[in-house]
Amino acid sequence: MANIDSKDPPPPYYPTSIHTLPPLKSYEEVVYGVGPGLTPLNHPRYIPRYPTHVVVPQVTTTSTFPSKKRRRCCNNNAQCFGGSGGSLLVVGLLALAIWLGVRFGTRFAPGDYSNNNHNSQTFVNPSSRLDFCPNNTVECDGISDCDFETDETNCVRFKSDGQLQVKTAEDGSFQPVCYSDWNQSHANQTCAQLGFRNSYSYKSTTDTTSTALIMTGKSSVPIQGQVKISPSCPNQKVVSLQCTDCGKQQSTARIIGGTAAKSGQWPWQLSLHLRGSHICGAVLISPDFVLTAAHCIPSHSTHDLKVYGGVVSLNSLPSPYLVEKIILNHNYNSTTHDQDIALLKLKSPVVFNNKVQPVCLPAFDLSFSHGTRCWTTGFGVTDVDKATVSRELMEVFVGIISTGLCNSRHGYAGDVTRNMICAGTLQGGRDSCQGDSGGPLMCESGNRWYLVGITSWGDSCGLKNKPGVYTKVTSLLPWIYSTMQQEKP
């Protein structure tokens, strides 16, 4: 978490006395021995920003990695084949897969083919398998046609006033749901469908659109199978649904600019640890799910990952949350940094208290204009010259920067995609930094805090015209909700 005088820009992140590699146009995660029973290292050691391969048995490497970095792995129930015989077998299986895809239709599906061992973590790369769907598949009709039910994901979304919108097979578009026949059972079932355990609240809101959805009385199918098109709703009242009581701070006192956060101030901020050391931030979005950056997931020893919540000091850690499954976005591109996001499913639900609360996921239409004051937090470095992670949770306010300005020739020259958002100052000085990756960029609206971005990359820290770049959460909402639905508890 950098708060640097822009008149005196910091030196390159890799001083020659520490590291001989040239500066990189990305964040590297700094790992120090700050966990229980570990002695801090004299020099930083680095976890590569982009995993080159994964050696956990259940892993299949992503197709976006360069081929020279791929590593063939086997699961516990299979053997690797070598030589020309193995190559011919692979070719044959590939041909069969292509034929099946043409014959029955295919799509990518979250999940894995490994056995379900609850004593260890499972690493899932969604692009590692295909979901088989028949050619007559109908999406969002409440009936699962595909093997992994992907035809019934991305059928629910939320508007900025909490308005519930459902996509149906009738017209293939999202429509609001009439409030007149809605009840608590419908609310609970809809939120559970999305990966939340129950609903928190629902109410009516006004919508003047010409069409809407009314309940049909069915109850044993997903919400998209329980509704049908109606010309209008009684009194134009539609459902506003909230699945969690999110985005509430227990402590609001703060001093602007690169200061230590207070307990309960950012209760969704998490610390991701590998072998007892902080490597990245993460964000709590529900009792069972955590978001972080895809590049934070190490290429080895994923079974050693632990998540800590309610932490404002790495010197005082509570009991960790254990990770059951790690799911990388199948479109994550380690070269362009695009869609840098991963979802962690916890082994047991988090019990919320005044120090641990979820942040709100934004509505699909929620946006914050250039100059909006937001905040980012983390345990990252506060002095790029020393490159040591902070033991205290730090906070800094940053302004949203339009993609046009961020992508100017003086800035990132087109490297910022539509799935990214920039925040900081063009003058430099206030920025996230190494070790903050995976943590939140948060903006407030209606007395609740929304997760606008996930710390992803940048050119050094706090440089002029080089603000922090964050994964844009609204762009990834379909992936987040569909993955939560696939992995719901």
Tab-separated table of C-alpha atoms in Angstrom:
chain	number	residue	atom	x	y	z
A	1	MET	CA	0.000	0.000	0.000
A	2	ALA	CA	1.934	2.959	-1.291
A	3	ASN	CA	1.531	6.588	-0.322
A	4	ILE	CA	4.482	8.119	-2.091
A	5	ASP	CA	5.533	11.677	-2.850
A	6	SER	CA	5.056	11.931	-6.610
A	7	LYS	CA	7.825	14.548	-6.828
A	8	ASP	CA	10.353	11.913	-5.846
A	9	PRO	CA	9.340	8.735	-7.699
A	10	PRO	CA	10.530	5.440	-6.255
A	11	PRO	CA	13.357	3.425	-7.771
A	12	PRO	CA	12.567	0.301	-9.793
A	13	TYR	CA	11.043	-2.459	-7.732
A	14	TYR	CA	13.996	-4.795	-8.345
A	15	PRO	CA	17.083	-3.097	-6.935
A	16	THR	CA	20.194	-4.816	-8.270
A	17	SER	CA	21.430	-5.536	-4.784
A	18	ILE	CA	18.421	-7.769	-4.179
A	19	HIS	CA	17.394	-9.191	-7.519
A	20	THR	CA	19.134	-9.346	-10.861
A	21	LEU	CA	16.019	-9.545	-13.053
A	22	PRO	CA	14.953	-6.372	-14.896
A	23	PRO	CA	11.844	-4.532	-13.776
A	24	LEU	CA	8.598	-6.203	-14.782
A	25	LYS	CA	5.378	-4.536	-15.821
A	26	SER	CA	3.420	-6.286	-13.103
A	27	TYR	CA	3.214	-6.922	-9.408
A	28	GLU	CA	5.196	-9.684	-7.809
A	29	GLU	CA	3.933	-11.068	-4.534
A	30	VAL	CA	6.405	-10.544	-1.704
A	31	VAL	CA	6.523	-13.363	0.798
A	32	TYR	CA	8.041	-12.926	4.201
A	33	GLY	CA	8.180	-15.341	7.088
A	34	VAL	CA	5.665	-13.466	9.180
A	35	GLY	CA	3.562	-16.435	10.196
A	36	PRO	CA	3.601	-18.269	13.514
A	37	GLY	CA	6.943	-19.857	14.309
A	38	LEU	CA	8.729	-18.391	11.278
A	39	THR	CA	11.712	-16.079	11.290
A	40	PRO	CA	11.527	-13.143	8.869
A	41	LEU	CA	13.872	-13.546	5.921
A	42	ASN	CA	16.817	-11.230	5.461
A	43	HIS	CA	15.836	-10.721	1.827
A	44	PRO	CA	12.491	-10.987	0.121
A	45	ARG	CA	11.644	-14.064	-1.840
A	46	TYR	CA	9.183	-13.927	-4.668
A	47	ILE	CA	6.303	-16.034	-5.775
A	48	PRO	CA	6.124	-15.706	-9.572
A	49	ARG	CA	3.159	-13.595	-10.587
A	50	TYR	CA	2.101	-16.146	-13.188
A	51	PRO	CA	2.208	-19.837	-12.281
A	52	THR	CA	4.163	-21.758	-14.893
A	53	HIS	CA	2.660	-25.110	-14.019
A	54	VAL	CA	0.704	-26.859	-11.317
A	55	VAL	CA	1.880	-30.041	-9.665
A	56	VAL	CA	-1.123	-30.838	-7.502
A	57	PRO	CA	-2.514	-34.185	-8.761
A	58	GLN	CA	-5.954	-32.827	-9.689
A	59	VAL	CA	-4.657	-29.931	-11.762
A	60	THR	CA	-4.832	-29.455	-15.515
A	61	THR	CA	-2.883	-26.423	-16.683
A	62	THR	CA	-4.693	-23.597	-18.405
A	63	SER	CA	-4.661	-23.293	-22.145
A	64	THR	CA	-3.511	-19.684	-21.933
A	65	PHE	CA	-0.097	-20.614	-20.563
A	66	PRO	CA	2.719	-20.820	-23.105
A	67	SER	CA	3.193	-24.420	-24.183
A	68	LYS	CA	6.801	-24.518	-23.051
A	69	LYS	CA	5.578	-23.860	-19.512
A	70	ARG	CA	3.009	-26.625	-19.461
A	71	ARG	CA	3.595	-29.677	-17.358
A	72	ARG	CA	1.787	-32.906	-17.726
A	73	CYS	CA	0.203	-34.105	-14.503
A	74	CYS	CA	-1.708	-37.175	-13.489
A	75	ASN	CA	-4.440	-37.631	-10.936
A	76	ASN	CA	-4.543	-40.375	-8.371
A	77	ASN	CA	-6.661	-42.615	-10.561
A	78	ALA	CA	-4.671	-42.379	-13.771
A	79	GLN	CA	-1.257	-43.060	-15.184
A	80	CYS	CA	0.818	-40.991	-17.555
A	81	PHE	CA	1.616	-42.524	-20.923
A	82	GLY	CA	4.981	-41.864	-22.548
A	83	GLY	CA	6.513	-42.353	-25.967
A	84	SER	CA	4.715	-42.614	-29.277
A	85	GLY	CA	2.026	-44.897	-27.876
A	86	GLY	CA	0.983	-42.252	-25.393
A	87	SER	CA	0.979	-39.622	-28.115
A	88	LEU	CA	-1.233	-41.750	-30.357
A	89	LEU	CA	-3.620	-42.337	-27.468
A	90	VAL	CA	-3.829	-38.621	-26.765
A	91	VAL	CA	-4.502	-37.911	-30.447
A	92	GLY	CA	-7.201	-40.563	-30.497
A	93	LEU	CA	-8.872	-39.191	-27.398
A	94	LEU	CA	-8.686	-35.686	-28.819
A	95	ALA	CA	-10.324	-36.832	-32.045
A	96	LEU	CA	-13.045	-38.550	-30.041
A	97	ALA	CA	-13.636	-35.393	-28.005
A	98	ILE	CA	-13.918	-33.316	-31.166
A	99	TRP	CA	-16.388	-35.764	-32.665
A	100	LEU	CA	-18.487	-35.777	-29.510
A	101	GLY	CA	-18.401	-31.999	-29.465
A	102	VAL	CA	-19.679	-31.812	-33.010
A	103	ARG	CA	-22.245	-34.530	-32.411
A	104	PHE	CA	-23.662	-33.364	-29.093
A	105	GLY	CA	-22.430	-29.812	-28.604
A	106	THR	CA	-19.989	-28.700	-25.900
A	107	ARG	CA	-19.210	-25.860	-23.582
A	108	PHE	CA	-16.758	-25.181	-20.788
A	109	ALA	CA	-17.963	-26.030	-17.317
A	110	PRO	CA	-16.676	-25.217	-13.849
A	111	GLY	CA	-15.517	-28.283	-11.988
A	112	ASP	CA	-13.017	-31.084	-12.270
A	113	TYR	CA	-12.801	-34.788	-12.888
A	114	SER	CA	-10.823	-35.618	-9.779
A	115	ASN	CA	-12.115	-37.678	-6.901
A	116	ASN	CA	-13.688	-35.691	-4.088
A	117	ASN	CA	-11.169	-35.894	-1.286
A	118	HIS	CA	-12.343	-33.649	1.539
A	119	ASN	CA	-9.016	-33.929	3.332
A	120	SER	CA	-7.210	-31.856	0.723
A	121	GLN	CA	-7.824	-28.899	-1.516
A	122	THR	CA	-8.936	-29.332	-5.092
A	123	PHE	CA	-7.558	-27.014	-7.748
A	124	VAL	CA	-9.992	-26.466	-10.595
A	125	ASN	CA	-9.246	-24.902	-13.939
A	126	PRO	CA	-12.663	-24.689	-15.639
A	127	SER	CA	-11.146	-24.865	-19.128
A	128	SER	CA	-9.746	-28.276	-18.276
A	129	ARG	CA	-12.996	-30.032	-19.095
A	130	LEU	CA	-15.924	-29.797	-21.455
A	131	ASP	CA	-19.575	-29.872	-20.552
A	132	PHE	CA	-21.591	-31.959	-23.001
A	133	CYS	CA	-24.882	-30.421	-24.084
A	134	PRO	CA	-27.305	-31.841	-26.666
A	135	ASN	CA	-28.042	-29.774	-29.758
A	136	ASN	CA	-31.591	-29.123	-28.566
A	137	THR	CA	-30.430	-27.517	-25.320
A	138	VAL	CA	-32.669	-24.694	-24.111
A	139	GLU	CA	-31.042	-22.202	-21.757
A	140	CYS	CA	-32.786	-20.845	-18.660
A	141	ASP	CA	-35.909	-23.011	-18.906
A	142	GLY	CA	-35.408	-24.518	-15.440
A	143	ILE	CA	-34.477	-27.925	-16.867
A	144	SER	CA	-30.820	-29.002	-16.897
A	145	ASP	CA	-29.836	-30.346	-20.314
A	146	CYS	CA	-26.044	-30.245	-19.989
A	147	ASP	CA	-24.038	-32.721	-17.942
A	148	PHE	CA	-22.851	-29.966	-15.607
A	149	GLU	CA	-26.006	-27.825	-15.776
A	150	THR	CA	-24.270	-24.866	-17.404
A	151	ASP	CA	-27.398	-24.172	-19.440
A	152	GLU	CA	-29.097	-23.080	-16.198
A	153	THR	CA	-26.417	-20.687	-14.957
A	154	ASN	CA	-26.345	-16.963	-15.737
A	155	CYS	CA	-30.130	-16.820	-15.526
A	156	VAL	CA	-30.316	-14.460	-12.528
A	157	ARG	CA	-28.883	-11.015	-11.968
A	158	PHE	CA	-29.430	-7.915	-9.805
A	159	LYS	CA	-30.047	-4.305	-10.782
A	160	SER	CA	-28.579	-1.396	-8.812
A	161	ASP	CA	-31.659	-0.998	-6.579
A	162	GLY	CA	-31.496	-4.706	-5.678
A	163	GLN	CA	-34.138	-5.497	-8.279
A	164	LEU	CA	-34.176	-9.201	-9.097
A	165	GLN	CA	-34.044	-9.945	-12.813
A	166	VAL	CA	-34.502	-13.415	-14.285
A	167	LYS	CA	-33.757	-14.637	-17.794
A	168	THR	CA	-36.230	-17.160	-19.170
A	169	ALA	CA	-36.452	-19.347	-22.239
A	170	GLU	CA	-39.660	-17.559	-23.274
A	171	ASP	CA	-37.931	-14.524	-24.723
A	172	GLY	CA	-34.268	-14.966	-23.732
A	173	SER	CA	-34.040	-11.622	-21.946
A	174	PHE	CA	-33.802	-10.532	-18.317
A	175	GLN	CA	-37.068	-9.301	-16.808
A	176	PRO	CA	-38.081	-8.136	-13.301
A	177	VAL	CA	-40.213	-10.426	-11.135
A	178	CYS	CA	-43.596	-9.269	-9.899
A	179	TYR	CA	-43.840	-8.816	-6.146
A	180	SER	CA	-47.493	-9.851	-5.769
A	181	ASP	CA	-46.949	-13.637	-5.487
A	182	TRP	CA	-43.430	-13.541	-4.038
A	183	ASN	CA	-42.685	-15.046	-0.613
A	184	GLN	CA	-39.863	-15.987	1.742
A	185	SER	CA	-39.524	-19.450	0.250
A	186	HIS	CA	-38.925	-17.984	-3.200
A	187	ALA	CA	-36.313	-15.613	-1.766
A	188	ASN	CA	-34.437	-18.379	0.042
A	189	GLN	CA	-34.529	-20.696	-2.955
A	190	THR	CA	-33.250	-18.034	-5.347
A	191	CYS	CA	-30.335	-17.046	-3.121
A	192	ALA	CA	-29.475	-20.698	-2.452
A	193	GLN	CA	-29.481	-21.290	-6.204
A	194	LEU	CA	-26.784	-18.612	-6.558
A	195	GLY	CA	-24.558	-20.160	-3.891
A	196	PHE	CA	-25.774	-18.241	-0.848
A	197	ARG	CA	-27.241	-20.289	1.968
A	198	ASN	CA	-30.374	-18.193	2.433
A	199	SER	CA	-31.762	-14.786	1.627
A	200	TYR	CA	-31.281	-11.812	3.921
A	201	SER	CA	-34.247	-9.645	2.967
A	202	TYR	CA	-36.625	-8.763	0.178
A	203	LYS	CA	-38.990	-5.887	-0.513
A	204	SER	CA	-40.933	-4.305	-3.335
A	205	THR	CA	-39.635	-1.651	-5.666
A	206	THR	CA	-41.248	0.150	-8.575
A	207	ASP	CA	-40.582	-0.675	-12.194
A	208	THR	CA	-42.460	0.785	-15.157
A	209	THR	CA	-41.223	-1.583	-17.837
A	210	SER	CA	-43.869	-3.013	-20.146
A	211	THR	CA	-43.225	-6.688	-19.367
A	212	ALA	CA	-42.346	-8.641	-16.258
A	213	LEU	CA	-42.473	-12.153	-14.809
A	214	ILE	CA	-45.128	-13.675	-12.598
A	215	MET	CA	-44.805	-16.776	-10.433
A	216	THR	CA	-46.402	-19.967	-11.785
A	217	GLY	CA	-46.659	-21.957	-8.558
A	218	LYS	CA	-43.903	-24.452	-9.370
A	219	SER	CA	-41.411	-25.002	-6.587
A	220	SER	CA	-39.018	-27.845	-7.399
A	221	VAL	CA	-37.122	-26.134	-10.234
A	222	PRO	CA	-34.763	-23.130	-10.401
A	223	ILE	CA	-36.369	-19.696	-10.286
A	224	GLN	CA	-36.193	-19.320	-14.086
A	225	GLY	CA	-38.514	-22.327	-14.353
A	226	GLN	CA	-41.022	-20.879	-11.889
A	227	VAL	CA	-41.953	-17.744	-13.830
A	228	LYS	CA	-43.643	-16.725	-17.047
A	229	ILE	CA	-44.011	-13.505	-19.023
A	230	SER	CA	-46.744	-11.081	-17.976
A	231	PRO	CA	-47.711	-7.741	-19.598
A	232	SER	CA	-47.289	-5.936	-16.285
A	233	CYS	CA	-47.177	-6.276	-12.498
A	234	PRO	CA	-49.896	-5.177	-10.073
A	235	ASN	CA	-49.140	-1.563	-9.097
A	236	GLN	CA	-45.860	-1.918	-11.029
A	237	LYS	CA	-44.294	-3.500	-7.945
A	238	VAL	CA	-41.364	-5.876	-8.517
A	239	VAL	CA	-39.015	-7.830	-6.232
A	240	SER	CA	-35.889	-6.329	-4.709
A	241	LEU	CA	-33.804	-9.134	-3.181
A	242	GLN	CA	-30.730	-9.111	-0.962
A	243	CYS	CA	-28.963	-12.426	-0.303
A	244	THR	CA	-26.538	-11.195	2.381
A	245	ASP	CA	-26.297	-8.305	4.806
A	246	CYS	CA	-23.145	-6.991	3.193
A	247	GLY	CA	-20.894	-3.975	2.955
A	248	LYS	CA	-21.431	-2.758	6.520
A	249	GLN	CA	-18.503	-1.325	8.463
A	250	GLN	CA	-18.297	-1.781	12.217
A	251	SER	CA	-15.768	1.025	12.509
A	252	THR	CA	-15.804	4.117	10.283
A	253	ALA	CA	-13.152	6.350	11.825
A	254	ARG	CA	-10.239	6.825	9.453
A	255	ILE	CA	-7.462	9.162	8.444
A	256	ILE	CA	-7.109	9.687	4.703
A	257	GLY	CA	-4.067	8.345	2.899
A	258	GLY	CA	-1.903	5.302	3.531
A	259	THR	CA	-2.703	4.728	7.179
A	260	ALA	CA	-3.306	1.690	9.342
A	261	ALA	CA	-6.895	0.456	9.331
A	262	LYS	CA	-8.867	-0.146	12.494
A	263	SER	CA	-10.432	-3.429	13.554
A	264	GLY	CA	-13.830	-3.901	11.917
A	265	GLN	CA	-13.242	-1.126	9.425
A	266	TRP	CA	-12.825	-3.395	6.392
A	267	PRO	CA	-14.237	-6.680	7.732
A	268	TRP	CA	-14.222	-8.398	4.310
A	269	GLN	CA	-10.470	-7.980	3.847
A	270	LEU	CA	-8.715	-11.350	4.088
A	271	SER	CA	-5.091	-12.446	4.108
A	272	LEU	CA	-4.084	-15.395	1.935
A	273	HIS	CA	-1.202	-17.392	3.388
A	274	LEU	CA	1.083	-20.040	1.959
A	275	ARG	CA	3.152	-22.082	4.416
A	276	GLY	CA	2.624	-19.520	7.161
A	277	SER	CA	3.386	-16.396	5.134
A	278	HIS	CA	1.153	-13.704	3.658
A	279	ILE	CA	1.254	-13.807	-0.140
A	280	CYS	CA	-1.893	-11.959	-1.220
A	281	GLY	CA	-5.091	-10.312	-0.172
A	282	ALA	CA	-8.544	-11.784	-0.704
A	283	VAL	CA	-12.142	-10.685	-0.246
A	284	LEU	CA	-15.040	-12.355	1.571
A	285	ILE	CA	-18.274	-12.268	-0.463
A	286	SER	CA	-20.400	-14.878	1.346
A	287	PRO	CA	-20.117	-17.414	4.190
A	288	ASP	CA	-18.637	-19.947	1.769
A	289	PHE	CA	-16.826	-18.026	-0.968
A	290	VAL	CA	-13.768	-15.813	-1.286
A	291	LEU	CA	-12.470	-13.877	-4.285
A	292	THR	CA	-8.827	-13.211	-5.053
A	293	ALA	CA	-6.620	-12.626	-8.093
A	294	ALA	CA	-5.867	-15.629	-10.300
A	295	HIS	CA	-2.171	-14.754	-10.328
A	296	CYS	CA	-2.127	-15.125	-6.539
A	297	ILE	CA	-2.703	-18.866	-6.773
A	298	PRO	CA	0.721	-20.511	-6.461
A	299	SER	CA	1.894	-23.075	-8.959
A	300	HIS	CA	2.636	-25.540	-6.189
A	301	SER	CA	1.578	-26.517	-2.678
A	302	THR	CA	-1.984	-25.271	-3.027
A	303	HIS	CA	-2.934	-27.609	-0.192
A	304	ASP	CA	-1.001	-25.296	2.131
A	305	LEU	CA	-3.208	-22.289	1.401
A	306	LYS	CA	-4.993	-20.775	4.384
A	307	VAL	CA	-7.235	-17.733	4.648
A	308	TYR	CA	-7.371	-15.401	7.649
A	309	GLY	CA	-10.241	-13.040	8.373
A	310	GLY	CA	-10.738	-10.184	10.814
A	311	VAL	CA	-7.013	-9.426	10.691
A	312	VAL	CA	-5.540	-5.959	11.047
A	313	SER	CA	-2.092	-7.194	12.108
A	314	LEU	CA	-0.093	-10.148	10.808
A	315	ASN	CA	1.431	-10.358	14.280
A	316	SER	CA	-1.904	-11.526	15.689
A	317	LEU	CA	-3.631	-14.171	13.579
A	318	PRO	CA	-6.839	-16.003	14.512
A	319	SER	CA	-7.651	-19.549	13.454
A	320	PRO	CA	-7.594	-19.789	9.655
A	321	TYR	CA	-10.380	-20.662	7.258
A	322	LEU	CA	-9.484	-23.791	5.324
A	323	VAL	CA	-9.907	-23.920	1.560
A	324	GLU	CA	-11.812	-26.798	-0.026
A	325	LYS	CA	-11.571	-25.803	-3.678
A	326	ILE	CA	-9.767	-23.249	-5.837
A	327	ILE	CA	-11.386	-22.264	-9.131
A	328	LEU	CA	-9.540	-20.158	-11.685
A	329	ASN	CA	-11.428	-18.151	-14.283
A	330	HIS	CA	-11.137	-20.147	-17.509
A	331	ASN	CA	-10.549	-16.915	-19.470
A	332	TYR	CA	-7.697	-15.707	-17.286
A	333	ASN	CA	-4.815	-14.640	-19.520
A	334	SER	CA	-1.447	-14.553	-17.803
A	335	THR	CA	0.069	-12.552	-20.640
A	336	THR	CA	-2.422	-9.686	-20.813
A	337	HIS	CA	-3.551	-9.992	-17.152
A	338	ASP	CA	-7.142	-10.095	-18.440
A	339	GLN	CA	-9.858	-11.546	-16.167
A	340	ASP	CA	-7.420	-11.970	-13.285
A	341	ILE	CA	-9.802	-13.567	-10.811
A	342	ALA	CA	-10.185	-16.780	-8.825
A	343	LEU	CA	-12.851	-18.112	-6.470
A	344	LEU	CA	-12.042	-20.034	-3.295
A	345	LYS	CA	-14.635	-22.279	-1.722
A	346	LEU	CA	-14.150	-22.699	2.024
A	347	LYS	CA	-14.477	-26.034	3.803
A	348	SER	CA	-16.907	-24.632	6.355
A	349	PRO	CA	-19.005	-21.446	6.431
A	350	VAL	CA	-17.653	-18.300	8.047
A	351	VAL	CA	-19.469	-17.097	11.140
A	352	PHE	CA	-19.951	-13.365	10.767
A	353	ASN	CA	-19.148	-11.018	13.638
A	354	ASN	CA	-18.144	-7.381	14.100
A	355	LYS	CA	-14.689	-8.118	12.636
A	356	VAL	CA	-15.691	-10.424	9.778
A	357	GLN	CA	-18.401	-9.458	7.281
A	358	PRO	CA	-18.898	-9.888	3.518
A	359	VAL	CA	-18.585	-7.066	1.021
A	360	CYS	CA	-21.410	-6.487	-1.448
A	361	LEU	CA	-21.071	-7.685	-5.007
A	362	PRO	CA	-22.061	-4.834	-7.317
A	363	ALA	CA	-25.172	-4.893	-9.466
A	364	PHE	CA	-24.579	-5.459	-13.160
A	365	ASP	CA	-25.434	-1.810	-13.933
A	366	LEU	CA	-23.549	-0.211	-11.041
A	367	SER	CA	-20.809	2.116	-12.225
A	368	PHE	CA	-18.630	4.775	-10.676
A	369	SER	CA	-17.551	7.748	-12.758
A	370	HIS	CA	-14.083	9.176	-13.196
A	371	GLY	CA	-12.932	10.861	-10.002
A	372	THR	CA	-15.158	8.885	-7.627
A	373	ARG	CA	-13.348	8.487	-4.319
A	374	CYS	CA	-12.926	4.832	-3.394
A	375	TRP	CA	-10.619	2.868	-1.128
A	376	THR	CA	-8.179	0.014	-1.415
A	377	THR	CA	-6.633	-1.983	1.421
A	378	GLY	CA	-3.965	-4.598	1.962
A	379	PHE	CA	-0.842	-5.826	3.684
A	380	GLY	CA	1.369	-4.906	0.734
A	381	VAL	CA	4.623	-3.004	0.787
A	382	THR	CA	4.551	0.592	1.981
A	383	ASP	CA	8.096	1.442	0.890
A	384	VAL	CA	9.035	0.229	-2.585
A	385	ASP	CA	12.702	0.831	-1.810
A	386	LYS	CA	12.682	-1.620	1.093
A	387	ALA	CA	10.069	-3.922	-0.490
A	388	THR	CA	8.853	-5.291	2.835
A	389	VAL	CA	5.242	-6.246	3.402
A	390	SER	CA	3.313	-4.348	6.022
A	391	ARG	CA	2.452	-6.176	9.222
A	392	GLU	CA	-0.529	-3.854	9.647
A	393	LEU	CA	-3.541	-3.639	7.365
A	394	MET	CA	-3.166	-0.392	5.460
A	395	GLU	CA	-5.806	1.693	3.696
A	396	VAL	CA	-5.576	4.451	1.123
A	397	PHE	CA	-8.221	6.386	-0.786
A	398	VAL	CA	-7.922	6.340	-4.553
A	399	GLY	CA	-9.895	7.937	-7.334
A	400	ILE	CA	-11.498	6.026	-10.183
A	401	ILE	CA	-9.663	6.864	-13.415
A	402	SER	CA	-11.405	6.528	-16.757
A	403	THR	CA	-10.133	3.778	-19.027
A	404	GLY	CA	-9.470	6.341	-21.755
A	405	LEU	CA	-7.035	8.278	-19.583
A	406	CYS	CA	-5.509	5.129	-18.137
A	407	ASN	CA	-4.934	3.789	-21.650
A	408	SER	CA	-3.338	6.965	-23.003
A	409	ARG	CA	0.115	6.855	-24.556
A	410	HIS	CA	1.489	8.365	-21.351
A	411	GLY	CA	-0.189	5.635	-19.322
A	412	TYR	CA	-0.685	1.985	-20.222
A	413	ALA	CA	-1.023	2.578	-23.973
A	414	GLY	CA	-3.984	0.284	-24.554
A	415	ASP	CA	-3.071	-2.518	-22.148
A	416	VAL	CA	-6.138	-1.926	-19.965
A	417	THR	CA	-8.974	-4.113	-21.230
A	418	ARG	CA	-12.714	-3.716	-20.741
A	419	ASN	CA	-12.426	-6.227	-17.864
A	420	MET	CA	-10.140	-3.893	-15.916
A	421	ILE	CA	-10.591	-0.646	-14.033
A	422	CYS	CA	-7.944	1.875	-12.981
A	423	ALA	CA	-7.773	3.705	-9.667
A	424	GLY	CA	-5.262	5.974	-7.980
A	425	THR	CA	-4.015	9.384	-9.081
A	426	LEU	CA	-2.434	10.343	-12.385
A	427	GLN	CA	0.025	12.442	-10.396
A	428	GLY	CA	1.154	9.299	-8.586
A	429	GLY	CA	1.649	8.715	-4.889
A	430	ARG	CA	-1.422	6.762	-3.764
A	431	ASP	CA	-1.552	3.215	-4.990
A	432	SER	CA	-1.780	-0.449	-4.120
A	433	CYS	CA	1.503	-2.310	-4.319
A	434	GLN	CA	3.242	-5.688	-4.070
A	435	GLY	CA	1.467	-7.966	-1.629
A	436	ASP	CA	-1.876	-6.167	-2.058
A	437	SER	CA	-2.860	-8.335	-5.032
A	438	GLY	CA	-6.205	-10.090	-4.652
A	439	GLY	CA	-7.457	-7.472	-2.228
A	440	PRO	CA	-10.409	-5.127	-2.720
A	441	LEU	CA	-11.041	-1.848	-4.471
A	442	MET	CA	-14.199	-0.609	-2.740
A	443	CYS	CA	-16.655	2.193	-3.402
A	444	GLU	CA	-19.586	3.258	-1.235
A	445	SER	CA	-23.154	3.643	-2.425
A	446	GLY	CA	-26.293	3.858	-0.302
A	447	ASN	CA	-24.374	3.322	2.958
A	448	ARG	CA	-22.993	0.005	1.721
A	449	TRP	CA	-19.578	-0.842	0.334
A	450	TYR	CA	-19.315	-2.582	-3.027
A	451	LEU	CA	-16.467	-4.603	-4.465
A	452	VAL	CA	-15.598	-2.661	-7.601
A	453	GLY	CA	-12.210	-4.186	-8.325
A	454	ILE	CA	-9.667	-6.797	-7.294
A	455	THR	CA	-6.051	-5.645	-7.097
A	456	SER	CA	-4.308	-7.069	-10.137
A	457	TRP	CA	-1.290	-5.294	-11.639
A	458	GLY	CA	0.514	-2.048	-12.350
A	459	ASP	CA	3.823	-0.508	-13.358
A	460	SER	CA	5.754	-0.335	-10.098
A	461	CYS	CA	3.832	1.567	-7.386
A	462	GLY	CA	2.684	5.163	-7.194
A	463	LEU	CA	4.255	6.306	-10.466
A	464	LYS	CA	2.919	9.244	-12.444
A	465	ASN	CA	0.361	8.188	-15.095
A	466	LYS	CA	0.663	4.572	-13.931
A	467	PRO	CA	-2.187	3.982	-11.457
A	468	GLY	CA	-3.161	0.611	-10.074
A	469	VAL	CA	-5.109	-1.686	-12.383
A	470	TYR	CA	-7.867	-3.826	-10.918
A	471	THR	CA	-10.007	-6.652	-12.232
A	472	LYS	CA	-13.392	-5.076	-12.973
A	473	VAL	CA	-15.914	-7.025	-10.924
A	474	THR	CA	-19.031	-5.994	-12.866
A	475	SER	CA	-17.500	-7.516	-15.999
A	476	LEU	CA	-16.927	-10.805	-14.194
A	477	LEU	CA	-20.294	-11.054	-12.396
A	478	PRO	CA	-21.635	-13.763	-14.751
A	479	TRP	CA	-18.574	-15.916	-14.028
A	480	ILE	CA	-18.755	-15.253	-10.277
A	481	TYR	CA	-22.424	-16.134	-9.929
A	482	SER	CA	-22.318	-19.115	-12.290
A	483	THR	CA	-19.296	-20.548	-10.478
A	484	MET	CA	-20.908	-20.036	-7.073
A	485	GLN	CA	-24.016	-21.752	-8.418
A	486	GLN	CA	-21.952	-24.692	-9.662
A	487	GLU	CA	-20.139	-24.992	-6.328
A	488	LYS	CA	-22.973	-24.068	-3.971
A	489	PRO	CA	-22.845	-25.721	-0.528
